[in-house]
Structure formats: structure tokens, C-alpha cells
Coordinates of C-alpha atoms and ligand atoms in Angstrom, one line a residue:
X1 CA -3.1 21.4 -10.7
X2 CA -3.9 18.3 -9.2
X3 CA -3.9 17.1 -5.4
X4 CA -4.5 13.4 -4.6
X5 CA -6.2 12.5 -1.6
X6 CA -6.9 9.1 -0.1
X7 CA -8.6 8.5 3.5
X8 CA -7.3 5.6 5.2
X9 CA -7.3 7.1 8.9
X10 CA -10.6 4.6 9.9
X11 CA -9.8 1.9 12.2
X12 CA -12.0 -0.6 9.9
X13 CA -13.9 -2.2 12.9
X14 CA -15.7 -4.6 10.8
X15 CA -12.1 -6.2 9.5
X16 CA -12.0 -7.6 13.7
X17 CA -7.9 -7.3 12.8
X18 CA -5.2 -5.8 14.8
X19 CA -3.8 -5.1 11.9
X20 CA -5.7 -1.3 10.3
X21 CA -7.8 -1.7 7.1
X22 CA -5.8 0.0 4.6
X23 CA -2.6 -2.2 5.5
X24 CA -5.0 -5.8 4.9
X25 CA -2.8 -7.5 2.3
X26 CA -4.4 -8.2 -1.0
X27 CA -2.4 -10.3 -3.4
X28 CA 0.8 -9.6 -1.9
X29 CA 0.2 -5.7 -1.8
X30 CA -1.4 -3.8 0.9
X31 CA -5.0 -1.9 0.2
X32 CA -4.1 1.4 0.2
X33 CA -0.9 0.5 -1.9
X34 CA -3.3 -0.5 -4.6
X35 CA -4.9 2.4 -4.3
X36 CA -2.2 4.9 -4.2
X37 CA -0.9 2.6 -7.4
X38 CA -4.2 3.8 -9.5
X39 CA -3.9 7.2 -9.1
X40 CA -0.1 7.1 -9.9
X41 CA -0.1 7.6 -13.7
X42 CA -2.0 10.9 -12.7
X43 CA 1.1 12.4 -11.6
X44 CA -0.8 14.9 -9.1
X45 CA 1.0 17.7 -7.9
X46 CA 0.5 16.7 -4.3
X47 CA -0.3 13.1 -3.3
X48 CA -2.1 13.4 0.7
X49 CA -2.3 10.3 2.7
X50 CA -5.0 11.1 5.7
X51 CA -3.9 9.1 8.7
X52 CA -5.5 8.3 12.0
X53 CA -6.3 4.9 13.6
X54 CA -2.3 3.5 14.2
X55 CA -0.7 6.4 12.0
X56 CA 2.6 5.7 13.1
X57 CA 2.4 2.2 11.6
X58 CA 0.7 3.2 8.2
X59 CA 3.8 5.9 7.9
X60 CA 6.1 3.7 8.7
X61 CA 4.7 1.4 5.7
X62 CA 4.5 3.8 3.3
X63 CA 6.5 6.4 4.3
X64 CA 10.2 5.3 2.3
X65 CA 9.4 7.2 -1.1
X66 CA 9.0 10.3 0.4
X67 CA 6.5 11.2 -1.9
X68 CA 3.2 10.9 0.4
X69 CA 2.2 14.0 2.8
X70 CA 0.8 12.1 5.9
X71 CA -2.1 14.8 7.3
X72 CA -3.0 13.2 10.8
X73 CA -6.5 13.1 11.3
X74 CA -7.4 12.2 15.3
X75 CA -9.8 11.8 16.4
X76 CA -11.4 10.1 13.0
X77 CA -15.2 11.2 13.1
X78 CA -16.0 10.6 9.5
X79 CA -15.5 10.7 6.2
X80 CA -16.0 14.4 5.8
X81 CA -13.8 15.3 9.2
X82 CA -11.1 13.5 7.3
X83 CA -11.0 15.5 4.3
X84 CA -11.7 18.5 6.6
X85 CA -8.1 18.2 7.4
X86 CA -6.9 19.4 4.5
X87 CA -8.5 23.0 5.2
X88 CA -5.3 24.2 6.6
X89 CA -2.9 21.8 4.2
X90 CA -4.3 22.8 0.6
X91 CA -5.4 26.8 2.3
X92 CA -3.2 28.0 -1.0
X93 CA -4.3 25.4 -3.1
X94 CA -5.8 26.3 -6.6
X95 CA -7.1 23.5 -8.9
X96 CA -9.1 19.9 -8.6
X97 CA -8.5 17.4 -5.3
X98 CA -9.3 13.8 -6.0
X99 CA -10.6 12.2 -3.1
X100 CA -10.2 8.2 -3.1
X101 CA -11.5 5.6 -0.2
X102 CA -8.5 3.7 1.1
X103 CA -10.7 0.7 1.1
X104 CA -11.3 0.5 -2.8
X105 CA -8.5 -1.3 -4.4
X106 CA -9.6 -2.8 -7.6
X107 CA -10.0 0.7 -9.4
X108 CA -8.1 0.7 -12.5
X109 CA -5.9 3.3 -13.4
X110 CA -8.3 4.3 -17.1
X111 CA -10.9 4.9 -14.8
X112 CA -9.6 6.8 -12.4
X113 CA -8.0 8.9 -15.5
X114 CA -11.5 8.8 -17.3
X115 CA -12.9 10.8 -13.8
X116 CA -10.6 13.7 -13.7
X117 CA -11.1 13.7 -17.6
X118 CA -14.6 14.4 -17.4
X119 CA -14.5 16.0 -14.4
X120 CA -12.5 18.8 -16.3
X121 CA -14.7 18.7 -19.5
X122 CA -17.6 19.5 -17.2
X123 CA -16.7 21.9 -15.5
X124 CA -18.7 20.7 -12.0
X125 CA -17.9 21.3 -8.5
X126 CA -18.0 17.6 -8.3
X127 CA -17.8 14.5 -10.9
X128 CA -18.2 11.1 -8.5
X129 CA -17.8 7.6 -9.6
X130 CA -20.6 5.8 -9.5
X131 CA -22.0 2.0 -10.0
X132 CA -25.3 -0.1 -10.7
X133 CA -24.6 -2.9 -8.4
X134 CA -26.8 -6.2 -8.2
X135 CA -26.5 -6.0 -4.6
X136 CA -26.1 -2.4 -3.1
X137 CA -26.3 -3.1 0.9
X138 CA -23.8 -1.2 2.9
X139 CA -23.4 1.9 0.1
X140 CA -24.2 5.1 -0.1
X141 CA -27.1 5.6 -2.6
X142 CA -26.6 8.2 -5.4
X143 CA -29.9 10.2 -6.4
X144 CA -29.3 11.7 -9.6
X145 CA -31.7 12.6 -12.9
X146 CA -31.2 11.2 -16.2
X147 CA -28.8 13.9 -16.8
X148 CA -26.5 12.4 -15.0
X149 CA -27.0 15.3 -12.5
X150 CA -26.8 14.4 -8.9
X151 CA -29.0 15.8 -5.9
X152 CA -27.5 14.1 -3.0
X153 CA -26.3 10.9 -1.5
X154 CA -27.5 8.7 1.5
X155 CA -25.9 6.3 3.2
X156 CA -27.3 3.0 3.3
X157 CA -28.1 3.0 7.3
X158 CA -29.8 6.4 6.8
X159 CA -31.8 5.3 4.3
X160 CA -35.5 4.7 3.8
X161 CA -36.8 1.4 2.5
X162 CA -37.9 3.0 -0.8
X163 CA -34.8 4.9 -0.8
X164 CA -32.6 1.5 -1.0
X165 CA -34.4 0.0 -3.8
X166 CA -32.2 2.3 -5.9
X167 CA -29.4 0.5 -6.7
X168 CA -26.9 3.4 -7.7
X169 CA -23.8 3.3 -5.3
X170 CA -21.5 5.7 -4.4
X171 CA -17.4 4.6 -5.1
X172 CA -16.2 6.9 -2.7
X173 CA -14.2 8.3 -5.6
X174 CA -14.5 11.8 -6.4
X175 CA -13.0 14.4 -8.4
X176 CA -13.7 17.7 -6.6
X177 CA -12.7 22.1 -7.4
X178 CA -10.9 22.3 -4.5
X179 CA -12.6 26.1 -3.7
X180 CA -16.0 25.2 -4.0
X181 CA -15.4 22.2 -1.7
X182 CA -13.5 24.0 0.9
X183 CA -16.5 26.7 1.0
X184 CA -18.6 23.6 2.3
X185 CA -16.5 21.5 4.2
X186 CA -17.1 23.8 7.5
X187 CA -20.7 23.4 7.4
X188 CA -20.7 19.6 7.7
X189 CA -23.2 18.2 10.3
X190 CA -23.4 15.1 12.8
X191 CA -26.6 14.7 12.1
X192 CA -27.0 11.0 10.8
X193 CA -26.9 7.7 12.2
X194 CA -23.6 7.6 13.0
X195 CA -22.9 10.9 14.4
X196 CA -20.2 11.4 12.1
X197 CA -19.5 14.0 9.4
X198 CA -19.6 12.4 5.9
X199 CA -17.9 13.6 2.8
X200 CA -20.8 12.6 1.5
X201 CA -23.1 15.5 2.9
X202 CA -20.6 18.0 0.5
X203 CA -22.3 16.4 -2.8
X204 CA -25.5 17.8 -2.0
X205 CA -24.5 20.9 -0.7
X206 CA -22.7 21.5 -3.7
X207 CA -24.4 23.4 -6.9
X208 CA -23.2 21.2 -9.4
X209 CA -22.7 17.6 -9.1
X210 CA -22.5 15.4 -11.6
X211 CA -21.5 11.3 -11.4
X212 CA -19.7 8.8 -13.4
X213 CA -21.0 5.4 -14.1
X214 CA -18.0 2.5 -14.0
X215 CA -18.5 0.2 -16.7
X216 CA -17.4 -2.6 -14.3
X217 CA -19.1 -2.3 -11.1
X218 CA -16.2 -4.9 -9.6
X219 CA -13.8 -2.1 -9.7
X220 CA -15.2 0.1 -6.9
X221 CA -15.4 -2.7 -4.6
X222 CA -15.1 -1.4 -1.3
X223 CA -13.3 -3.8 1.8
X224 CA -15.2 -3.4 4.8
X225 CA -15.1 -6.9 6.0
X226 CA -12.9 -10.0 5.9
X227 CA -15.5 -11.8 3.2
X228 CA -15.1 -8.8 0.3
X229 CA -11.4 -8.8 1.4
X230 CA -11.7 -12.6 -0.1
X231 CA -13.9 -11.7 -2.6
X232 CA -11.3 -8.5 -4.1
X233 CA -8.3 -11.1 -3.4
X234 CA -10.8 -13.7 -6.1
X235 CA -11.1 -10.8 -8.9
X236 CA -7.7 -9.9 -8.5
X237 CA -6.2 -13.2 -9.0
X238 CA -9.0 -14.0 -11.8
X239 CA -7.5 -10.6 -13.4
X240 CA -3.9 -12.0 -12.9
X241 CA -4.3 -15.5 -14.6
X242 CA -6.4 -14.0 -17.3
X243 CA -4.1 -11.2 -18.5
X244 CA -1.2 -14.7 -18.3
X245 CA -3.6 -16.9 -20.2
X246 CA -3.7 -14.6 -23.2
X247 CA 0.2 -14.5 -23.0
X248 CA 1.0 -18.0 -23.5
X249 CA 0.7 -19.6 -19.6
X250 CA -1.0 -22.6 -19.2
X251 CA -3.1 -22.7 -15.9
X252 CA -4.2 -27.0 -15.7
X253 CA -7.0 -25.7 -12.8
X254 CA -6.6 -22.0 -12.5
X255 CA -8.8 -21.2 -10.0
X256 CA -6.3 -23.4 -7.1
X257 CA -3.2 -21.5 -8.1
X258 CA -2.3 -17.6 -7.0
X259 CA 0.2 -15.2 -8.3
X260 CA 1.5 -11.8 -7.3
X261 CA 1.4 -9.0 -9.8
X262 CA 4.9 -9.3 -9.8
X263 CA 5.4 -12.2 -11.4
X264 CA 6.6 -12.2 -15.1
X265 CA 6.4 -15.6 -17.2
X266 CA 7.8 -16.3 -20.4
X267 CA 6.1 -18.5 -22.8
X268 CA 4.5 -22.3 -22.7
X269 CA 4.8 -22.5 -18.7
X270 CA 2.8 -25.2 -17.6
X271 CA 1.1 -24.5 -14.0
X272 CA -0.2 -27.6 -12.8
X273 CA -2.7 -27.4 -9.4
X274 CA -2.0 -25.9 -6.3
X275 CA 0.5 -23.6 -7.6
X276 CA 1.3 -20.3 -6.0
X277 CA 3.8 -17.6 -7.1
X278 CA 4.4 -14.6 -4.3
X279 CA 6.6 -11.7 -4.7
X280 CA 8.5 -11.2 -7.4
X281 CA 9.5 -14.2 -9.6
X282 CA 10.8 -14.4 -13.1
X283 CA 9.8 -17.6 -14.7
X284 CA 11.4 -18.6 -18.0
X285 CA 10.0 -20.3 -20.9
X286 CA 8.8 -23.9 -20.7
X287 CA 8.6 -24.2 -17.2
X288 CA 6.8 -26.6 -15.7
X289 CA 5.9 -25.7 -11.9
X290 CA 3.5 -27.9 -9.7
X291 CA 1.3 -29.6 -8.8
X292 CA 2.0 -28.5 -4.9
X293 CA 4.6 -25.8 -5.1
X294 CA 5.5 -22.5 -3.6
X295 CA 7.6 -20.3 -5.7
X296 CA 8.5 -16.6 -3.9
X297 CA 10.8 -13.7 -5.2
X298 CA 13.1 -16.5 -7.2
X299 CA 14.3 -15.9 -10.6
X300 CA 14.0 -19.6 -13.0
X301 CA 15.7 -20.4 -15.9
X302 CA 14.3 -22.2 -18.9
X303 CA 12.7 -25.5 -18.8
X304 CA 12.9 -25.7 -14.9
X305 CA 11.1 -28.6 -13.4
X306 CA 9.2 -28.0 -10.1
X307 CA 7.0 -30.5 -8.0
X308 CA 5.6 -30.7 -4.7
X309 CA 8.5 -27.9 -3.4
X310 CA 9.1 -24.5 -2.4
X311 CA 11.4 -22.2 -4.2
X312 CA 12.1 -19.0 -1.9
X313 CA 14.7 -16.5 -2.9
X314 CA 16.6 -19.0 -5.0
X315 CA 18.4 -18.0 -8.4
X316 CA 17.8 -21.4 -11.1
X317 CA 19.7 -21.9 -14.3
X318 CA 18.0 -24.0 -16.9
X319 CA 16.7 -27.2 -17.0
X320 CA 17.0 -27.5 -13.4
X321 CA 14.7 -30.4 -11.6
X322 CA 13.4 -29.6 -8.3
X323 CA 11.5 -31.9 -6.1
X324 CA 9.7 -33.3 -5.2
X325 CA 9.9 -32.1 -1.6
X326 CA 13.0 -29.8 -1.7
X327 CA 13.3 -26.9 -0.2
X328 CA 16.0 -23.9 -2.1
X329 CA 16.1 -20.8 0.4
X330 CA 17.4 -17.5 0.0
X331 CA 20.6 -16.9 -2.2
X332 CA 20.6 -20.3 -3.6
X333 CA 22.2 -20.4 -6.6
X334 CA 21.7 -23.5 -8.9
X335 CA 23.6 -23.8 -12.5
X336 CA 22.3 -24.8 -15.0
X337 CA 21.1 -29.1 -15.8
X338 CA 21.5 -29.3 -11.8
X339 CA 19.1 -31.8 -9.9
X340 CA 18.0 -31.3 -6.6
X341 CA 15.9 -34.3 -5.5
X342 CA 13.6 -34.9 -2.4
X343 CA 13.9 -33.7 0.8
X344 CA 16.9 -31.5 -0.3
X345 CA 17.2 -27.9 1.4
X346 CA 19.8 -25.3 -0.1
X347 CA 20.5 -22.0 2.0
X348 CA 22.9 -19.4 0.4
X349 CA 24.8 -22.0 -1.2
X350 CA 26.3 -22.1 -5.3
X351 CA 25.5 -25.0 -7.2
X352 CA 28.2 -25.4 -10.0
X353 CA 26.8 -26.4 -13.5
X354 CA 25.2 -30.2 -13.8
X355 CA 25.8 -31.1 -10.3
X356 CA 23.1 -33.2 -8.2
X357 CA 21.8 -33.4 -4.8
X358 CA 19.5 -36.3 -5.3
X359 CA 18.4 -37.1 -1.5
X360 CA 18.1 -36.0 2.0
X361 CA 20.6 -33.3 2.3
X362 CA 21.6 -29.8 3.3
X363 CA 23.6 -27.8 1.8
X364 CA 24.0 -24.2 3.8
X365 CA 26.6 -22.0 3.3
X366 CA 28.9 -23.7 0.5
X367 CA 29.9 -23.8 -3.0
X368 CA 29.9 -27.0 -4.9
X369 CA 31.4 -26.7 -8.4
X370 CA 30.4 -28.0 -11.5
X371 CA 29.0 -31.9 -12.0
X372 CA 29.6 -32.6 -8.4
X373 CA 27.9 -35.4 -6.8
X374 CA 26.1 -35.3 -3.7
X375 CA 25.7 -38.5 -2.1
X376 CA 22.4 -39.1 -0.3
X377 CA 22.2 -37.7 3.4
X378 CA 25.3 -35.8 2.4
X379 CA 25.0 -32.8 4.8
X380 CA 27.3 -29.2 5.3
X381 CA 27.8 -28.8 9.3
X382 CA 27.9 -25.1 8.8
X383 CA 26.9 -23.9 12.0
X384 CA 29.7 -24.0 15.3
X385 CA 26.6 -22.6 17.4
X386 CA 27.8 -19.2 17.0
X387 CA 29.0 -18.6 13.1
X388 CA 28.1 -20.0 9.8
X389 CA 31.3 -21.3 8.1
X390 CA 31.5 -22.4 4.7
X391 CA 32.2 -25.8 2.7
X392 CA 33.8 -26.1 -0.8
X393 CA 33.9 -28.5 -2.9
X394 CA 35.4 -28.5 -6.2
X395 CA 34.7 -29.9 -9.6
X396 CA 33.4 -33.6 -10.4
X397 CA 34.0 -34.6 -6.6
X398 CA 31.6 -37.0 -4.9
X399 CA 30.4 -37.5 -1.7
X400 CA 29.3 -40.9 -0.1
X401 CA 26.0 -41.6 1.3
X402 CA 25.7 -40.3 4.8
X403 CA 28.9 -37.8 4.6
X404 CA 29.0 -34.6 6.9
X405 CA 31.6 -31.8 5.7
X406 CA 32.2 -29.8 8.8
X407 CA 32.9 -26.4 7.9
X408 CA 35.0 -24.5 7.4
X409 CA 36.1 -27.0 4.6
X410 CA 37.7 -26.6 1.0
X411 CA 37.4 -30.2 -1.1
X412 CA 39.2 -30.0 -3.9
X413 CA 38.3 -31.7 -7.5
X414 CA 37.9 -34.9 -8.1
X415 CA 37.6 -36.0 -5.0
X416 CA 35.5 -39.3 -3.3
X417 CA 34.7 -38.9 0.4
X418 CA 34.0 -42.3 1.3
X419 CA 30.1 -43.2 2.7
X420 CA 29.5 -42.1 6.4
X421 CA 32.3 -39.8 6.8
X422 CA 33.0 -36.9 8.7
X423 CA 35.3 -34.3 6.7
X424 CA 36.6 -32.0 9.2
X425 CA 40.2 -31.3 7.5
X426 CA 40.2 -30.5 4.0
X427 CA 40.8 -32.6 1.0
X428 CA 43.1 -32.1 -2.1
X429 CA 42.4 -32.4 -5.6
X430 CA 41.8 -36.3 -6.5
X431 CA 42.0 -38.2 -3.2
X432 CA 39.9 -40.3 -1.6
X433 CA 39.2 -39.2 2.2
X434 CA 37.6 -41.6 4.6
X435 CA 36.7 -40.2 7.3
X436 CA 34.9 -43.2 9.5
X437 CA 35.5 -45.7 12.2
X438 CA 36.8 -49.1 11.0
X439 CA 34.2 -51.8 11.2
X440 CA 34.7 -54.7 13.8
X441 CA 33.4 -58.0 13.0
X442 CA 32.7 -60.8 15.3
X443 CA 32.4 -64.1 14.1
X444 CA 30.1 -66.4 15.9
X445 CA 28.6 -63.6 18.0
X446 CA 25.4 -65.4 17.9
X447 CA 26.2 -68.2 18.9
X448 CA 28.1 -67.9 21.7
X449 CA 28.0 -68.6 25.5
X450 CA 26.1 -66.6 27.9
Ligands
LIG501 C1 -18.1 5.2 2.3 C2 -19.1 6.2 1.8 C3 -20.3 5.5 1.0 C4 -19.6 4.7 -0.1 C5 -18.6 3.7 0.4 C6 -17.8 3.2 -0.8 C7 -19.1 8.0 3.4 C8 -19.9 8.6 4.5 N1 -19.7 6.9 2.9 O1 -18.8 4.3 3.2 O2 -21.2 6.4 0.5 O3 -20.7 4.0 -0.8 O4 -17.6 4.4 1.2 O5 -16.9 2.2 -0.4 O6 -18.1 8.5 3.0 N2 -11.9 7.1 6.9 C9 -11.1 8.0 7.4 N3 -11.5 8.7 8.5 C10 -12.7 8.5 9.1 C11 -13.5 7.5 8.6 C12 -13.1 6.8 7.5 O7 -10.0 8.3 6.9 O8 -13.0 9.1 10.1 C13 -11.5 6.3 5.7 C14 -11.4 4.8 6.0 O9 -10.1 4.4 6.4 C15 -11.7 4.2 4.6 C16 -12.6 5.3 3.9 O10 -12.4 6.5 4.7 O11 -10.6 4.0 3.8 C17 -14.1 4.9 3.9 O12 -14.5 4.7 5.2 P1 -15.6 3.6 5.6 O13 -15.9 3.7 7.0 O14 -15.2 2.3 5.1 O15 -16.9 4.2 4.7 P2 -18.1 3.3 4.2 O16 -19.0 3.1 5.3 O17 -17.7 2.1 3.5
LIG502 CA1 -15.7 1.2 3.1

């Protein structure tokens, strides 16, 4: 039997944020998502989320899947207090309880897997991940012999100077027997620097200890301030690009473009500079996307074209051109050979097969049909101040430069609204609808008589 622990009840003072630590977003996912995500494969009999500092909020964040047991941990006076906790949670409990820091993101799943592996083969009280790290300020040493067998662990601030000259750290990963733990847990002191109890403390009180050496010290990472929050969010995205790289994406400067780990690309997509993809987008093959661009939860076809725009929500067919400077919003829907030029914006509007919106428009709330034409500065009035209304306009229609269709309107096929119109009644199929003042002319104006 398995129980999964992770402590993200700290406040995470050093973070300055209103926001708490664990919920810090890293590469469009929150910290203690990632590390929930890398024990998931695990599938532990009980998954524990210890909660403290704004509780309500971290519940409310990750509370949907009904999967997590929040265990409320106030006030939060350490490491080991948190896991203390559990006492009264896990009293019937019989088997191993892996403890994760809610501040360690990068682990990778094989690693975490690798811990309870040879936490079982040994047999311990405790197997804990460790890591050699160039630079081990701010951790938790880890004294151990060459066995591999581990005496105890002090934190850096408690610490003496020949004491930090070792450089192994301690993860804040371990794989505990739940029973020989629980024996310790009450007898947990205050007495260190920070008058707290540390989890910590348990590893030496334990019989057997042993630790686990990460092959990548990167992974165990932990986020105690905004500059390894930057520095995870670097590795992460270096991770991201790499794993595309070997499947056929072309990055032209990786390191100025970011994607989300939901991102799926088919193959030969150019990314030029500047480049970010957030959420979850589904690019197709031979897309060419950049320099300048934001692309977020949309869905593109092949061969889509985008420069200098930003592509939120939007559904694309192939061999669309976007940009540059457009602007496609939620539920846009463009077919497929469709052009949308600069300084175009389309909100919850369907775009018909081969139809264009070259320049300066809006199109909100409407469906155009297929190989329509929309004249430059052609915009949908959708809005009355109170509702949206919406704008048709049917098959291999045009509109003239300058047009507004006041909706609700229905334009039939095959229409031409003349340049500088205002369409507030609707058009049948084929007609020409002007919808303007008639131009007075004054000859000799300038000349004449004051
Ligand atoms: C901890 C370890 C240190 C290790 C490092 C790895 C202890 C005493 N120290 O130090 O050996 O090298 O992690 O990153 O454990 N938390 C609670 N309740 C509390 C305090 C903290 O749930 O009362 C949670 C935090 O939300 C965080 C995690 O525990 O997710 C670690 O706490 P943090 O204060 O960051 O510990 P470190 O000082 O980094
Ligand atoms: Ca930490």
C-alpha cells in the first residue's frame, strides 16, 4: 500500500507574492500540480495534500478531481509538524508514505518510481532522494557513508562551516514505512534555528536510512524564491523544445520562444523568434508561426501562416494566413485557404471556406460563408449596448470598403454592399445594397464670394 503525501501548507515568504508558493505558475501549470503530476503514475492508494497558509484557495484549485485528501495543517511550524498531521489520518494505515516538497517541480516521474522501487528492495525505514549539487546553499546537507547509509541531515542555517563544504543535498523527497515513522514523529523537537519541527530530524532518528542519488541534480530543484522560479520555468521550457526538436519542429532561436506542455505539433513547423504557445494548442504540419506571435488553447490546420498576431481560442482550417497584426478570439472559426490580414479581430464568428478579411475589421458574432469578401474597415455592429446580435452573410458576397452591418442582419449570396454603407435591413441573394448618403457637389466652391 501506498500513501502519497505532498506539503504545500508554507506560506513561501521568500516568493514576496500574495499569491502561496505551491500555486506560482510554472509553464502554464501551478507548482504543486507538477508535483502531484509526478507521483501520478504511482497510482497510491491515498494521495494527501497538507494545506495551511490560504487553504481555502489551494482547495479550491485543486480540489475538482476529488481525488486529493486536503489534511489542514495550522498553524504551519515546520516541515515535520506538517507531516505530523497525518498521525490521526493514516492511524490505520499499513504500508510506505511518500513524502514530496510542494516546492520541487521538475522531478520526473522514473525517478520518483525508481525511489519507492528501491525503497522496497531495501527494506529501510527511509530511502531519500538525494543530489551532488555545484552549488548547495539553502539545503539540507545529507551525511551518509559510502554505503549509501545515512546518519542524519542538517539544514543549511544549522550548519557548521565544515559541515557545508559537503555538497550532498537533501530533495525533500522521501519514501518512508509508514510505522516506523509514526513511532518518531511525536518526539520531534524545536530545537534549531528556526524553532520549527523539521521532517528532517525523523532521518536521523530512524534505524535505517538509506538515500538515493538523482542522476540529474536539476530535477530536485526546489522554488524558494522568484529567481529559481525563473530558473525551473528555463529547464522546463529547455525540456519542452528539446523533446519537439527531436520530433520534427524547427525552433529559428529557441531560447525567445515558450510552450506549454500541452502543446502538440505535427511535423516541419517552423517557429520563427519570439514565439509563444500557452495552453493547449494543436498545431498541424508545416506551420509556420512567428516571428512575434501568441498562440493560446487554438487548434491550426495544415500549412497555417502566422506573423506578428495572436491566436486565442480560435479553430483554423488549412492554409490559413494570419497577420500580421490580427487578432482571432475565442470561438473563431476560420475555413480552410481563408486570409485574415492586418489589424483584423475575429470573436465567435465562422469564417466560410476561402473567404478574406484583408484589413481593419471586426468581425464579432457573425457567420460569413464561403469565398466572401470583406472589404477593408468592413466592421459587424454586434453590440445594441445590452446584447450581441448576429450578422450573416452568405456565399461569394462582398462588402465595400468602410461598410458597417448592424446586427441583427442576414446578407444573402452574392451580394455587393456598396463602400461606406450602413446595412441595418437585410439583403437578398444577388443585390447590390447602398446604404450611404448621396454626395453633394459644389462647383466653384473655391472660388466664390465671401
Ligand atoms: C526543505 C528541507 C531541506 C531540503 C529542501 C529541499 C526541511 C526542514 N528542510 O527545506 O532539507 O534540502 O526542502 O527543497 O524539511 N511546508 C509545509 N508546512 C510547513 C512548512 C513547510 O507544508 O510548516 C511545505 C512548504 O509549503 C514546501 C515544503 O514544505 O512545499 C518545503 O518547505 P520549505 O520551507 O520550502 O523548506 P526548505 O527550507 O526549502
Ligand atoms: Ca523549499
Amino acid at each position: 500500500m501506498l500513501a502519497v503525501a505532498v506539503l504545500a501548507a508554507g506560506k513561501g515568504t521568500r516568493m514576496k507574492s500574495a499569491l502561496p508558493k505551491v500555486l506560482q505558475p510554472l509553464a502554464g501549470s501551478t507548482l504543486v500540480e507538477r508535483v502531484l503530476a509526478s507521483a501520478r503514475q504511482l497510482k497510491p492508494e491515498r494521495r494527501l495534500l497538507i494545506v495551511g497558509h490560504q487553504a481555502e484557495r489551494v482547495e479550491e484549485q485543486l480540489g475538482a478531481s476529488g481525488e486529493l485528501e486536503f489534511v489542514l495543517q495550522d498553524p504551519q511550524n515546520g516541515t515535520g509538524h506538517a507531516v505530523q498531521q497525518l498521525l490521526p489520518v493514516l492511524e490505520n494505515f499499513d504500508g510506505e508514505l511518500l513524502v514530496l516538497n510542494g516546492d520541487v517541480p521538475l522531478l520526473r516521474p522514473e525517478t520518483v518510481e525508481s525511489l519507492v522501487q528501491r525503497h522496497r528492495s531495501s527494506n529501510a525505514d527511509v530511502t531519500l532522494l538525494t543530489a551532488r549539487l555545484d552549488d548547495p546553499t539553502g539545503y539540507g546537507r545529507v551525511f551518509a557513508d559510502e554505503n549509501g547509509r545515512v546518519s542524519g541531515i542538517v539544514e543549511h542555517r544549522d550548519c557548521s562551516e565544515e559541515q557545508r563544504s559537503n555538497n550532498l543535498t537533501n530533495a525533500g523527497i522521501y519514501c518512508f514505512n509508514w510505522g516506523r515513522l509514526a513511532a518518531v514523529l511525536p518526539q520531534l523537537s524545536t530545537d534549531n534555528d528556526q524553532g520549527e519541527l523539521y521532517l528532517t530530524d525523523t532521518v536521523g532518528m530512524l534505524y535505517d536510512a538509506v538515500h538515493f542519488e538523482v542522476s540529474d541534480p536539476a530535477e530536485v530543484n526546489g522554488i524558494n524564491n522568484r529567481k529559481q522560479l525563473a530558473q525551473c520555468e528555463a529547464l522546463l521550457q529547455e525540456r519542452l523544445r528539446d523533446h519537439w526538436m527531436d520530433q520534427g519542429v524547427t525552433f529559428v532561436d529557441p531560447c525567445s520562444c515558450t510552450l506549454s506542455e500541452d502543446c502538440n505539433f505535427g511535423r516541419d513547423v517552423l517557429i520563427e523568434p519570439q514565439t509563444h504557445l500557452r495552453g493547449n494548442c494543436q498545431i498541424g504540419d508545416n506551420c509556420r508561426l512567428g516571428p512575434g506571435s501568441l498562440i493560446e488553447d487554438a487548434k491550426l490546420g495544415v500549412s497555417v501562416e502566422v506573423v506578428h498576431s495572436v491566436v486565442r481560442g480560435a479553430v483554423v482550417g488549412d492554409a490559413v494566413s494570419i497577420g500580421p497584426f490580427a487578432h482571432l478570439r475565442p470561438a473563431a472559426e476560420i475555413g480552410k485557404g481563408c486570409r485574415i490580414g492586418n489589424f483584423v479581430e475575429v470573436k465567435k464568428s465562422r469564417l466560410g471556406d476561402g473567404s478574406k478579411v484583408n484589413h481593419l475589421s471586426y468581425i464579432g458574432d457573425a457567420q460569413l460563408g464561403e469565398q466572401v469578401n470583406v472589404g477593408a474597415g468592413t466592421i459587424t455592429a454586434n453590440y445594441d449596448g445590452v446584447r450581441k446580435h448576429q450578422t450573416v452573410v452568405g456565399d461569394h458576397s462582398k462588402t465595400g470598403a468602410n461598410s458597417v452591418l448592424v446586427a441583427p442582419v442576414t446578407i444573402g449570396s452574392k451580394v455587393t454592399i456598396g463602400a461606406g454603407s450602413t446595412i441595418t435591413k437585410d439583403v437578398p441573394d444577388g443585390a447590390l445594397a447602398i446604404g450611404r448618403s448621396k454626395q453633394m457637389t459644389k462647383e466653384g466652391w473655391a472660388d466664390r464670394s465671401v
